[in-house]
mmCIF file of C-alpha atoms and ligand atoms in Angstrom:
data_model
loop_
_atom_site.group_PDB
_atom_site.id
_atom_site.type_symbol
_atom_site.label_atom_id
_atom_site.label_comp_id
_atom_site.label_asym_id
_atom_site.label_seq_id
_atom_site.Cartn_x
_atom_site.Cartn_y
_atom_site.Cartn_z
ATOM 1 C CA UNK D 134 0.000 0.000 0.000
ATOM 2 C CA UNK D 135 3.062 2.280 -0.070
ATOM 3 C CA UNK D 136 2.130 2.996 -3.669
ATOM 4 C CA UNK D 137 -1.354 4.174 -2.749
ATOM 5 C CA UNK D 138 0.014 6.505 -0.131
ATOM 6 C CA UNK D 139 2.745 7.585 -2.522
ATOM 7 C CA UNK D 140 0.382 9.213 -4.958
ATOM 8 C CA UNK D 141 -0.476 12.213 -2.824
ATOM 9 C CA UNK D 142 2.331 11.938 -0.380
ATOM 10 C CA UNK D 143 3.778 15.418 -0.851
ATOM 11 C CA UNK D 144 0.491 17.267 -1.064
ATOM 12 C CA UNK D 145 -0.594 15.873 2.241
ATOM 13 C CA UNK D 146 2.147 17.768 4.014
ATOM 14 C CA UNK D 147 2.601 20.943 1.990
ATOM 15 C CA UNK D 148 -0.258 21.540 -0.421
ATOM 16 C CA UNK D 149 1.162 24.826 -1.682
ATOM 17 C CA UNK D 150 4.704 23.683 -2.256
ATOM 18 C CA UNK D 151 6.108 22.577 -5.568
ATOM 19 C CA UNK D 152 6.574 18.834 -5.320
ATOM 20 C CA UNK D 153 10.163 18.807 -6.520
ATOM 21 C CA UNK D 154 11.453 21.490 -4.183
ATOM 22 C CA UNK D 155 9.578 20.094 -1.242
ATOM 23 C CA UNK D 156 11.013 16.716 -2.004
ATOM 24 C CA UNK D 157 14.586 17.994 -2.168
ATOM 25 C CA UNK D 158 14.171 19.982 1.006
ATOM 26 C CA UNK D 159 12.695 17.180 3.068
ATOM 27 C CA UNK D 160 14.790 14.431 1.510
ATOM 28 C CA UNK D 161 17.905 16.137 2.774
ATOM 29 C CA UNK D 162 16.542 16.549 6.302
ATOM 30 C CA UNK D 163 14.987 13.120 6.444
ATOM 31 C CA UNK D 164 18.167 11.405 5.279
ATOM 32 C CA UNK D 165 19.977 12.688 8.341
ATOM 33 C CA UNK D 166 17.254 11.284 10.575
ATOM 34 C CA UNK D 167 17.235 8.050 8.608
ATOM 35 C CA UNK D 168 20.806 7.188 9.548
ATOM 36 C CA UNK D 169 20.051 7.641 13.245
ATOM 37 C CA UNK D 170 16.707 5.840 13.065
ATOM 38 C CA UNK D 171 18.102 2.925 11.101
ATOM 39 C CA UNK D 172 15.806 3.388 8.109
ATOM 40 C CA UNK D 173 18.564 2.477 5.659
ATOM 41 C CA UNK D 174 19.081 -1.142 4.833
ATOM 42 C CA UNK D 175 21.356 -3.002 2.488
ATOM 43 C CA UNK D 176 20.418 -5.566 -0.077
ATOM 44 C CA UNK D 177 22.891 -7.841 -1.785
ATOM 45 C CA UNK D 178 22.910 -8.764 -5.447
ATOM 46 C CA UNK D 179 24.956 -11.852 -6.315
ATOM 47 C CA UNK D 180 27.618 -11.834 -9.010
ATOM 48 C CA UNK D 181 28.024 -15.281 -10.493
ATOM 49 C CA UNK D 182 30.695 -17.079 -12.474
ATOM 50 C CA UNK D 183 29.540 -17.108 -16.093
ATOM 51 C CA UNK D 184 30.738 -20.684 -16.593
ATOM 52 C CA UNK D 185 29.424 -22.322 -13.431
ATOM 53 C CA UNK D 186 26.845 -20.097 -11.749
ATOM 54 C CA UNK D 187 28.985 -20.088 -8.596
ATOM 55 C CA UNK D 188 28.439 -17.011 -6.416
ATOM 56 C CA UNK D 189 31.753 -15.165 -6.537
ATOM 57 C CA UNK D 190 30.706 -11.959 -4.825
ATOM 58 C CA UNK D 191 27.793 -9.577 -4.320
ATOM 59 C CA UNK D 192 27.118 -5.879 -4.619
ATOM 60 C CA UNK D 193 25.717 -4.087 -1.582
ATOM 61 C CA UNK D 194 22.895 -1.748 -2.639
ATOM 62 C CA UNK D 195 21.340 0.766 -0.309
ATOM 63 C CA UNK D 196 17.605 0.943 0.295
ATOM 64 C CA UNK D 197 15.689 3.500 2.269
ATOM 65 C CA UNK D 198 12.431 2.695 3.902
ATOM 66 C CA UNK D 199 10.971 6.111 4.688
ATOM 67 C CA UNK D 200 8.414 6.126 7.532
ATOM 68 C CA UNK D 201 5.828 8.034 5.460
ATOM 69 C CA UNK D 202 6.829 7.616 1.819
ATOM 70 C CA UNK D 203 7.736 3.966 1.860
ATOM 71 C CA UNK D 204 10.608 2.809 -0.300
ATOM 72 C CA UNK D 205 12.737 5.572 -1.800
ATOM 73 C CA UNK D 206 15.043 4.585 -4.666
ATOM 74 C CA UNK D 207 18.785 5.270 -4.402
ATOM 75 C CA UNK D 208 18.433 6.918 -7.807
ATOM 76 C CA UNK D 209 16.422 9.586 -5.982
ATOM 77 C CA UNK D 210 18.332 10.061 -2.761
ATOM 78 C CA UNK D 211 21.954 9.378 -3.737
ATOM 79 C CA UNK D 212 22.136 12.446 -6.033
ATOM 80 C CA UNK D 213 20.647 14.620 -3.258
ATOM 81 C CA UNK D 214 23.154 13.205 -0.773
ATOM 82 C CA UNK D 215 25.986 13.940 -3.194
ATOM 83 C CA UNK D 216 24.896 17.519 -3.554
ATOM 84 C CA UNK D 217 24.886 18.122 0.196
ATOM 85 C CA UNK D 218 27.972 16.089 1.042
ATOM 86 C CA UNK D 219 25.923 13.756 3.219
ATOM 87 C CA UNK D 220 27.000 10.963 0.868
ATOM 88 C CA UNK D 221 30.247 10.813 2.862
ATOM 89 C CA UNK D 222 28.313 9.753 5.974
ATOM 90 C CA UNK D 223 26.370 7.267 3.877
ATOM 91 C CA UNK D 224 29.597 5.797 2.499
ATOM 92 C CA UNK D 225 30.948 5.237 5.996
ATOM 93 C CA UNK D 226 27.638 3.734 7.104
ATOM 94 C CA UNK D 227 27.624 1.286 4.205
ATOM 95 C CA UNK D 228 31.254 0.226 4.671
ATOM 96 C CA UNK D 229 30.710 -0.409 8.377
ATOM 97 C CA UNK D 230 27.455 -2.233 7.819
ATOM 98 C CA UNK D 231 28.995 -4.493 5.178
ATOM 99 C CA UNK D 232 31.989 -5.302 7.414
ATOM 100 C CA UNK D 233 29.649 -6.078 10.288
ATOM 101 C CA UNK D 234 27.558 -8.293 8.013
ATOM 102 C CA UNK D 235 30.622 -10.200 6.791
ATOM 103 C CA UNK D 236 31.714 -10.700 10.378
ATOM 104 C CA UNK D 237 28.270 -12.041 11.348
ATOM 105 C CA UNK D 238 28.186 -14.421 8.376
ATOM 106 C CA UNK D 239 31.663 -15.650 9.251
ATOM 107 C CA UNK D 240 30.590 -16.245 12.863
ATOM 108 C CA UNK D 241 27.712 -18.347 11.563
ATOM 109 C CA UNK D 242 30.175 -20.469 9.648
ATOM 110 C CA UNK D 243 29.104 -19.408 6.152
ATOM 111 C CA UNK D 244 31.661 -19.352 3.375
ATOM 112 C CA UNK D 245 31.645 -15.656 2.681
ATOM 113 C CA UNK D 246 32.435 -13.914 -0.591
ATOM 114 C CA UNK D 247 33.838 -10.442 -1.265
ATOM 115 C CA UNK D 248 31.253 -7.650 -1.200
ATOM 116 C CA UNK D 249 31.395 -4.620 -3.439
ATOM 117 C CA UNK D 250 30.366 -1.213 -2.178
ATOM 118 C CA UNK D 251 29.519 1.892 -4.199
ATOM 119 C CA UNK D 252 31.593 4.805 -2.985
ATOM 120 C CA UNK D 253 31.036 8.344 -4.181
ATOM 121 C CA UNK D 254 33.929 10.369 -5.600
ATOM 122 C CA UNK D 255 33.258 12.883 -2.836
ATOM 123 C CA UNK D 256 34.443 10.340 -0.287
ATOM 124 C CA UNK D 257 37.707 10.114 -2.172
ATOM 125 C CA UNK D 258 38.315 13.801 -1.524
ATOM 126 C CA UNK D 259 38.126 13.220 2.199
ATOM 127 C CA UNK D 260 41.457 12.305 3.711
ATOM 128 C CA UNK D 261 39.865 9.880 6.090
ATOM 129 C CA UNK D 262 38.485 7.407 3.527
ATOM 130 C CA UNK D 263 41.460 5.046 3.680
ATOM 131 C CA UNK D 264 41.682 5.076 7.471
ATOM 132 C CA UNK D 265 37.922 4.696 7.807
ATOM 133 C CA UNK D 266 38.007 1.546 5.674
ATOM 134 C CA UNK D 267 41.073 0.263 7.508
ATOM 135 C CA UNK D 268 39.384 0.757 10.890
ATOM 136 C CA UNK D 269 36.209 -1.006 9.793
ATOM 137 C CA UNK D 270 38.214 -3.971 8.467
ATOM 138 C CA UNK D 271 40.265 -4.149 11.672
ATOM 139 C CA UNK D 272 37.283 -3.876 13.962
ATOM 140 C CA UNK D 273 35.663 -6.904 12.339
ATOM 141 C CA UNK D 274 38.902 -8.825 11.734
ATOM 142 C CA UNK D 275 38.451 -8.923 7.968
ATOM 143 C CA UNK D 276 40.952 -9.138 5.161
ATOM 144 C CA UNK D 277 40.974 -6.186 2.787
ATOM 145 C CA UNK D 278 40.347 -8.562 -0.129
ATOM 146 C CA UNK D 279 36.778 -8.998 1.133
ATOM 147 C CA UNK D 280 35.895 -5.435 0.159
ATOM 148 C CA UNK D 281 35.685 -4.119 -3.362
ATOM 149 C CA UNK D 282 35.026 -0.462 -4.077
ATOM 150 C CA UNK D 283 32.861 0.422 -7.072
ATOM 151 C CA UNK D 284 33.646 3.771 -8.556
ATOM 152 C CA UNK D 285 31.729 5.361 -11.387
ATOM 153 C CA UNK D 286 33.777 6.465 -14.270
ATOM 154 C CA UNK D 287 32.528 10.058 -14.413
ATOM 155 C CA UNK D 288 33.990 10.646 -10.992
ATOM 156 C CA UNK D 289 37.517 10.175 -12.258
ATOM 157 C CA UNK D 290 37.238 13.078 -14.609
ATOM 158 C CA UNK D 291 36.595 15.742 -12.031
ATOM 159 C CA UNK D 292 38.995 14.699 -9.319
ATOM 160 C CA UNK D 293 41.546 12.720 -11.171
ATOM 161 C CA UNK D 294 44.796 13.263 -9.180
ATOM 162 C CA UNK D 295 43.250 12.928 -5.751
ATOM 163 C CA UNK D 296 41.171 9.985 -6.709
ATOM 164 C CA UNK D 297 44.067 8.103 -8.273
ATOM 165 C CA UNK D 298 46.306 8.491 -5.232
ATOM 166 C CA UNK D 299 43.581 7.228 -2.884
ATOM 167 C CA UNK D 300 42.905 4.331 -5.256
ATOM 168 C CA UNK D 301 46.583 3.392 -5.111
ATOM 169 C CA UNK D 302 46.556 3.434 -1.316
ATOM 170 C CA UNK D 303 43.476 1.235 -1.183
ATOM 171 C CA UNK D 304 44.906 -1.049 -3.832
ATOM 172 C CA UNK D 305 48.143 -1.557 -1.928
ATOM 173 C CA UNK D 306 46.098 -2.472 1.163
ATOM 174 C CA UNK D 307 44.463 -5.232 -0.877
ATOM 175 C CA UNK D 308 41.082 -3.596 -1.457
ATOM 176 C CA UNK D 309 39.828 -4.411 -4.964
ATOM 177 C CA UNK D 310 38.625 -1.587 -7.183
ATOM 178 C CA UNK D 311 35.970 -1.833 -9.874
ATOM 179 C CA UNK D 312 35.181 0.733 -12.535
ATOM 180 C CA UNK D 313 31.364 0.875 -12.484
ATOM 181 C CA UNK D 314 28.913 1.720 -15.284
ATOM 182 C CA UNK D 315 31.669 1.534 -17.886
ATOM 183 C CA UNK D 316 30.763 3.088 -21.177
ATOM 184 C CA UNK D 317 28.339 5.685 -19.893
ATOM 185 C CA UNK D 318 30.734 8.485 -18.918
ATOM 186 C CA UNK D 319 33.394 10.340 -20.858
ATOM 187 C CA UNK D 320 36.837 9.315 -22.119
ATOM 188 C CA UNK D 321 36.312 5.826 -20.773
ATOM 189 C CA UNK D 322 39.352 4.323 -22.412
ATOM 190 C CA UNK D 323 41.681 7.022 -21.124
ATOM 191 C CA UNK D 324 40.697 6.279 -17.537
ATOM 192 C CA UNK D 325 41.945 2.738 -17.955
ATOM 193 C CA UNK D 326 45.488 4.082 -18.308
ATOM 194 C CA UNK D 327 45.379 6.071 -15.082
ATOM 195 C CA UNK D 328 44.730 3.251 -12.687
ATOM 196 C CA UNK D 329 45.001 -0.501 -12.921
ATOM 197 C CA UNK D 330 41.446 -1.437 -12.007
ATOM 198 C CA UNK D 331 40.778 -4.994 -10.904
ATOM 199 C CA UNK D 332 37.299 -5.176 -12.357
ATOM 200 C CA UNK D 333 35.416 -3.576 -15.218
ATOM 201 C CA UNK D 334 31.636 -3.446 -14.947
ATOM 202 C CA UNK D 335 29.996 -2.987 -18.316
ATOM 203 C CA UNK D 336 26.940 -0.799 -17.949
ATOM 204 C CA UNK D 337 23.522 -2.311 -18.396
ATOM 205 C CA UNK D 338 22.665 -0.022 -21.286
ATOM 206 C CA UNK D 339 25.118 -2.013 -23.456
ATOM 207 C CA UNK D 340 24.107 -5.376 -22.064
ATOM 208 C CA UNK D 341 20.404 -4.820 -22.506
ATOM 209 C CA UNK D 342 20.823 -3.691 -26.096
ATOM 210 C CA UNK D 343 23.102 -6.619 -27.009
ATOM 211 C CA UNK D 344 20.333 -8.825 -28.281
ATOM 212 C CA UNK D 345 18.711 -5.942 -30.151
ATOM 213 C CA UNK D 346 21.456 -4.214 -32.052
ATOM 214 C CA UNK D 347 24.569 -5.663 -33.659
ATOM 215 C CA UNK D 348 26.584 -2.597 -32.655
ATOM 216 C CA UNK D 349 25.978 -3.125 -28.950
ATOM 217 C CA UNK D 350 26.912 -6.785 -29.254
ATOM 218 C CA UNK D 351 30.150 -5.876 -31.025
ATOM 219 C CA UNK D 352 31.006 -3.141 -28.535
ATOM 220 C CA UNK D 353 30.399 -5.478 -25.602
ATOM 221 C CA UNK D 354 32.434 -8.321 -27.111
ATOM 222 C CA UNK D 355 35.341 -5.980 -27.737
ATOM 223 C CA UNK D 356 35.135 -4.319 -24.316
ATOM 224 C CA UNK D 357 35.561 -7.770 -22.805
ATOM 225 C CA UNK D 358 38.674 -8.372 -24.919
ATOM 226 C CA UNK D 359 40.041 -4.954 -24.062
ATOM 227 C CA UNK D 360 39.547 -5.506 -20.326
ATOM 228 C CA UNK D 361 41.134 -8.941 -20.461
ATOM 229 C CA UNK D 362 44.088 -7.496 -22.346
ATOM 230 C CA UNK D 363 44.549 -5.098 -19.438
ATOM 231 C CA UNK D 364 44.227 -7.909 -16.888
ATOM 232 C CA UNK D 365 40.826 -6.971 -15.548
ATOM 233 C CA UNK D 366 37.904 -9.226 -14.729
ATOM 234 C CA UNK D 367 34.700 -8.288 -16.509
ATOM 235 C CA UNK D 368 31.259 -8.114 -14.932
ATOM 236 C CA UNK D 369 28.147 -7.645 -17.059
ATOM 237 C CA UNK D 370 25.486 -5.610 -15.251
ATOM 238 C CA UNK D 371 21.759 -5.818 -15.809
ATOM 239 C CA UNK D 372 21.627 -9.234 -17.464
ATOM 240 C CA UNK D 373 17.952 -10.086 -17.856
ATOM 241 C CA UNK D 374 17.646 -12.546 -20.731
ATOM 242 C CA UNK D 375 19.056 -15.913 -21.754
ATOM 243 C CA UNK D 376 20.172 -14.414 -25.042
ATOM 244 C CA UNK D 377 22.284 -11.841 -23.220
ATOM 245 C CA UNK D 378 23.689 -14.503 -20.936
ATOM 246 C CA UNK D 379 24.574 -16.945 -23.724
ATOM 247 C CA UNK D 380 26.166 -14.257 -25.781
ATOM 248 C CA UNK D 381 28.208 -13.003 -22.791
ATOM 249 C CA UNK D 382 29.321 -16.535 -22.085
ATOM 250 C CA UNK D 383 30.364 -17.029 -25.689
ATOM 251 C CA UNK D 384 32.386 -13.839 -25.423
ATOM 252 C CA UNK D 385 34.093 -14.993 -22.210
ATOM 253 C CA UNK D 386 32.666 -12.397 -19.885
ATOM 254 C CA UNK D 387 33.801 -13.476 -16.391
ATOM 255 C CA UNK D 388 30.828 -12.636 -14.191
ATOM 256 C CA UNK D 389 27.127 -11.988 -14.522
ATOM 257 C CA UNK D 390 25.029 -9.687 -12.347
ATOM 258 C CA UNK D 391 21.377 -9.222 -13.181
ATOM 259 C CA UNK D 392 17.772 -10.145 -12.616
ATOM 260 C CA UNK D 393 18.207 -13.296 -14.716
ATOM 261 C CA UNK D 394 20.107 -14.807 -11.776
ATOM 262 C CA UNK D 395 18.903 -12.685 -8.865
ATOM 263 C CA UNK D 396 17.560 -9.291 -7.959
ATOM 264 C CA UNK D 397 19.178 -7.494 -5.023
ATOM 265 C CA UNK D 398 17.899 -9.396 -1.951
ATOM 266 C CA UNK D 399 17.838 -8.924 1.834
ATOM 267 C CA UNK D 400 20.711 -10.387 3.889
ATOM 268 C CA UNK D 401 18.667 -13.360 5.096
ATOM 269 C CA UNK D 402 17.868 -14.418 1.519
ATOM 270 C CA UNK D 403 21.437 -13.910 0.421
ATOM 271 C CA UNK D 404 22.519 -16.113 3.303
ATOM 272 C CA UNK D 405 20.351 -18.923 1.892
ATOM 273 C CA UNK D 406 21.983 -18.508 -1.513
ATOM 274 C CA UNK D 407 25.435 -18.583 0.076
ATOM 275 C CA UNK D 408 24.583 -21.909 1.679
ATOM 276 C CA UNK D 409 23.815 -23.360 -1.737
ATOM 277 C CA UNK D 410 26.801 -21.571 -3.236
ATOM 278 C CA UNK D 411 25.591 -21.215 -6.801
ATOM 279 C CA UNK D 412 22.667 -19.929 -8.841
ATOM 280 C CA UNK D 413 20.830 -20.861 -11.992
ATOM 281 C CA UNK D 414 19.006 -18.509 -14.314
ATOM 282 C CA UNK D 415 15.505 -17.977 -12.957
ATOM 283 C CA UNK D 416 12.443 -19.611 -14.526
ATOM 284 C CA UNK D 417 14.586 -21.904 -16.558
ATOM 285 C CA UNK D 418 13.362 -25.266 -17.758
ATOM 286 C CA UNK D 419 16.644 -26.807 -18.848
ATOM 287 C CA UNK D 420 18.646 -28.285 -15.992
ATOM 288 C CA UNK D 421 22.021 -28.206 -17.560
ATOM 289 C CA UNK D 422 22.630 -24.642 -18.682
ATOM 290 C CA UNK D 423 26.131 -24.884 -17.288
ATOM 291 C CA UNK D 424 27.022 -28.074 -19.095
ATOM 292 C CA UNK D 425 26.534 -26.998 -22.691
HETATM 293 P P1 LIG L 81 24.878 0.648 -9.743
HETATM 294 O O1 LIG L 81 26.010 0.725 -8.777
HETATM 295 O O2 LIG L 81 25.239 0.603 -11.171
HETATM 296 O O3 LIG L 81 24.036 -0.629 -9.293
HETATM 297 C C1 LIG L 81 23.389 -1.491 -10.182
HETATM 298 C C2 LIG L 81 21.934 -1.116 -10.320
HETATM 299 O O4 LIG L 81 21.351 -1.915 -11.345
HETATM 300 C C3 LIG L 81 21.100 -1.381 -9.062
HETATM 301 O O5 LIG L 81 20.077 -0.402 -9.000
HETATM 302 C C4 LIG L 81 20.501 -2.752 -9.367
HETATM 303 O O6 LIG L 81 19.324 -3.031 -8.645
HETATM 304 C C5 LIG L 81 20.225 -2.593 -10.843
HETATM 305 N N1 LIG L 81 20.120 -3.874 -11.537
HETATM 306 C C6 LIG L 81 20.811 -5.014 -11.309
HETATM 307 N N2 LIG L 81 20.466 -5.991 -12.163
HETATM 308 C C7 LIG L 81 19.532 -5.462 -12.971
HETATM 309 C C8 LIG L 81 18.766 -5.991 -14.075
HETATM 310 O O7 LIG L 81 18.897 -7.138 -14.496
HETATM 311 N N3 LIG L 81 17.902 -5.132 -14.663
HETATM 312 C C9 LIG L 81 17.727 -3.852 -14.232
HETATM 313 N N4 LIG L 81 16.822 -3.109 -14.882
HETATM 314 N N5 LIG L 81 18.411 -3.332 -13.201
HETATM 315 C C10 LIG L 81 19.307 -4.128 -12.584
HETATM 316 P P2 LIG L 81 19.700 0.341 -7.645
HETATM 317 O O8 LIG L 81 19.829 -0.594 -6.499
HETATM 318 O O9 LIG L 81 18.426 1.046 -7.874
HETATM 319 O O10 LIG L 81 20.844 1.411 -7.494
HETATM 320 C C11 LIG L 81 20.987 2.443 -8.420
HETATM 321 C C12 LIG L 81 22.283 3.169 -8.250
HETATM 322 O O11 LIG L 81 22.301 3.869 -6.998
HETATM 323 C C13 LIG L 81 23.520 2.262 -8.223
HETATM 324 O O12 LIG L 81 23.888 1.897 -9.526
HETATM 325 C C14 LIG L 81 24.508 3.165 -7.545
HETATM 326 O O13 LIG L 81 25.062 4.064 -8.468
HETATM 327 C C15 LIG L 81 23.630 3.934 -6.559
HETATM 328 N N6 LIG L 81 23.750 3.301 -5.231
HETATM 329 C C16 LIG L 81 23.067 2.258 -4.702
HETATM 330 N N7 LIG L 81 23.490 1.991 -3.443
HETATM 331 C C17 LIG L 81 24.473 2.885 -3.187
HETATM 332 C C18 LIG L 81 25.339 3.125 -2.050
HETATM 333 O O14 LIG L 81 25.323 2.430 -1.026
HETATM 334 N N8 LIG L 81 26.221 4.176 -2.159
HETATM 335 C C19 LIG L 81 26.303 4.945 -3.290
HETATM 336 N N9 LIG L 81 27.211 5.956 -3.307
HETATM 337 N N10 LIG L 81 25.542 4.723 -4.371
HETATM 338 C C20 LIG L 81 24.644 3.713 -4.321
HETATM 339 MG MG1 LIG L 82 27.667 -0.338 -8.553
HETATM 340 MG MG1 LIG L 83 26.671 -0.030 -12.285
HETATM 341 MG MG1 LIG L 84 25.590 3.528 -11.137
#
């Protein structure tokens, strides 16, 4: 029923106010309360081995359950948080929560996998990012290899020198770095020379057009080759169809992340998947997709 409420949600409180400005204004204030009141939660979306379906890692994705509005998408609140700088607090919250979660899973005897976390470029401008991550890892007795940072490519353009030096520090600690949403920003290829990323995540706009246009299929196939030539692992984002999956497998893409295998899911559901250890495409009739 969140949807029902959602329809008039802003008018209820401020009938005279323009919806967009009211939203921005309250979003900002409510986000600060949300951290204290524990309204943010993390979901985990598995990344599987293209050849076997084995769960190799997962991406932590932030969700906000607002007391009056219901679920607010990160696409709505992350940009607002970036504008105000509050994204730095969110970044710390997510890192700590993920480390805590990994610790809890380890305590339960689960075989844990590395978790990737989206970190805003703004956090990279703060001197304390490296020490914050180090402290969180230490507190929960975790190896740095269990955390991967996902950075969006556009961020490298604006803050290049600072960002690169922080990346190098994190990299030498053992934290893996992924270049997120590859292909959607500017001068993509140039960025690959500035830092030796561990992982390249091909944006879903390419993946989802692969089975529609020949150009997208060719671009994707060649991006995979390019990344492999530079010693990076490749993750395809937003894989929804068998056609996309088969074609990515044919082109030796390393990992698949997308609704075809799993949506982002709450920790308890992810735990169940970890126990099994591997996934199959959903709603599939054939049993042996990974044998052919
Ligand atoms: P992203 O980092 O590129 O994350 C992948 C997005 O693609 C997620 O959207 C995920 O739910 C969605 N996705 C995955 N598989 C599929 C699929 O098969 N089909 C479709 N249509 N979508 C798929 P989500 O969770 O809405 O997050 C959106 C963006 O918000 C993220 O994009 C990321 O940029 C940002 N974000 C999310 N959580 C955080 C966070 O904790 N910190 C920061 N700084 N940004 C975050
Ligand atoms: Mg990401
Ligand atoms: Mg992405
Ligand atoms: Mg993104």
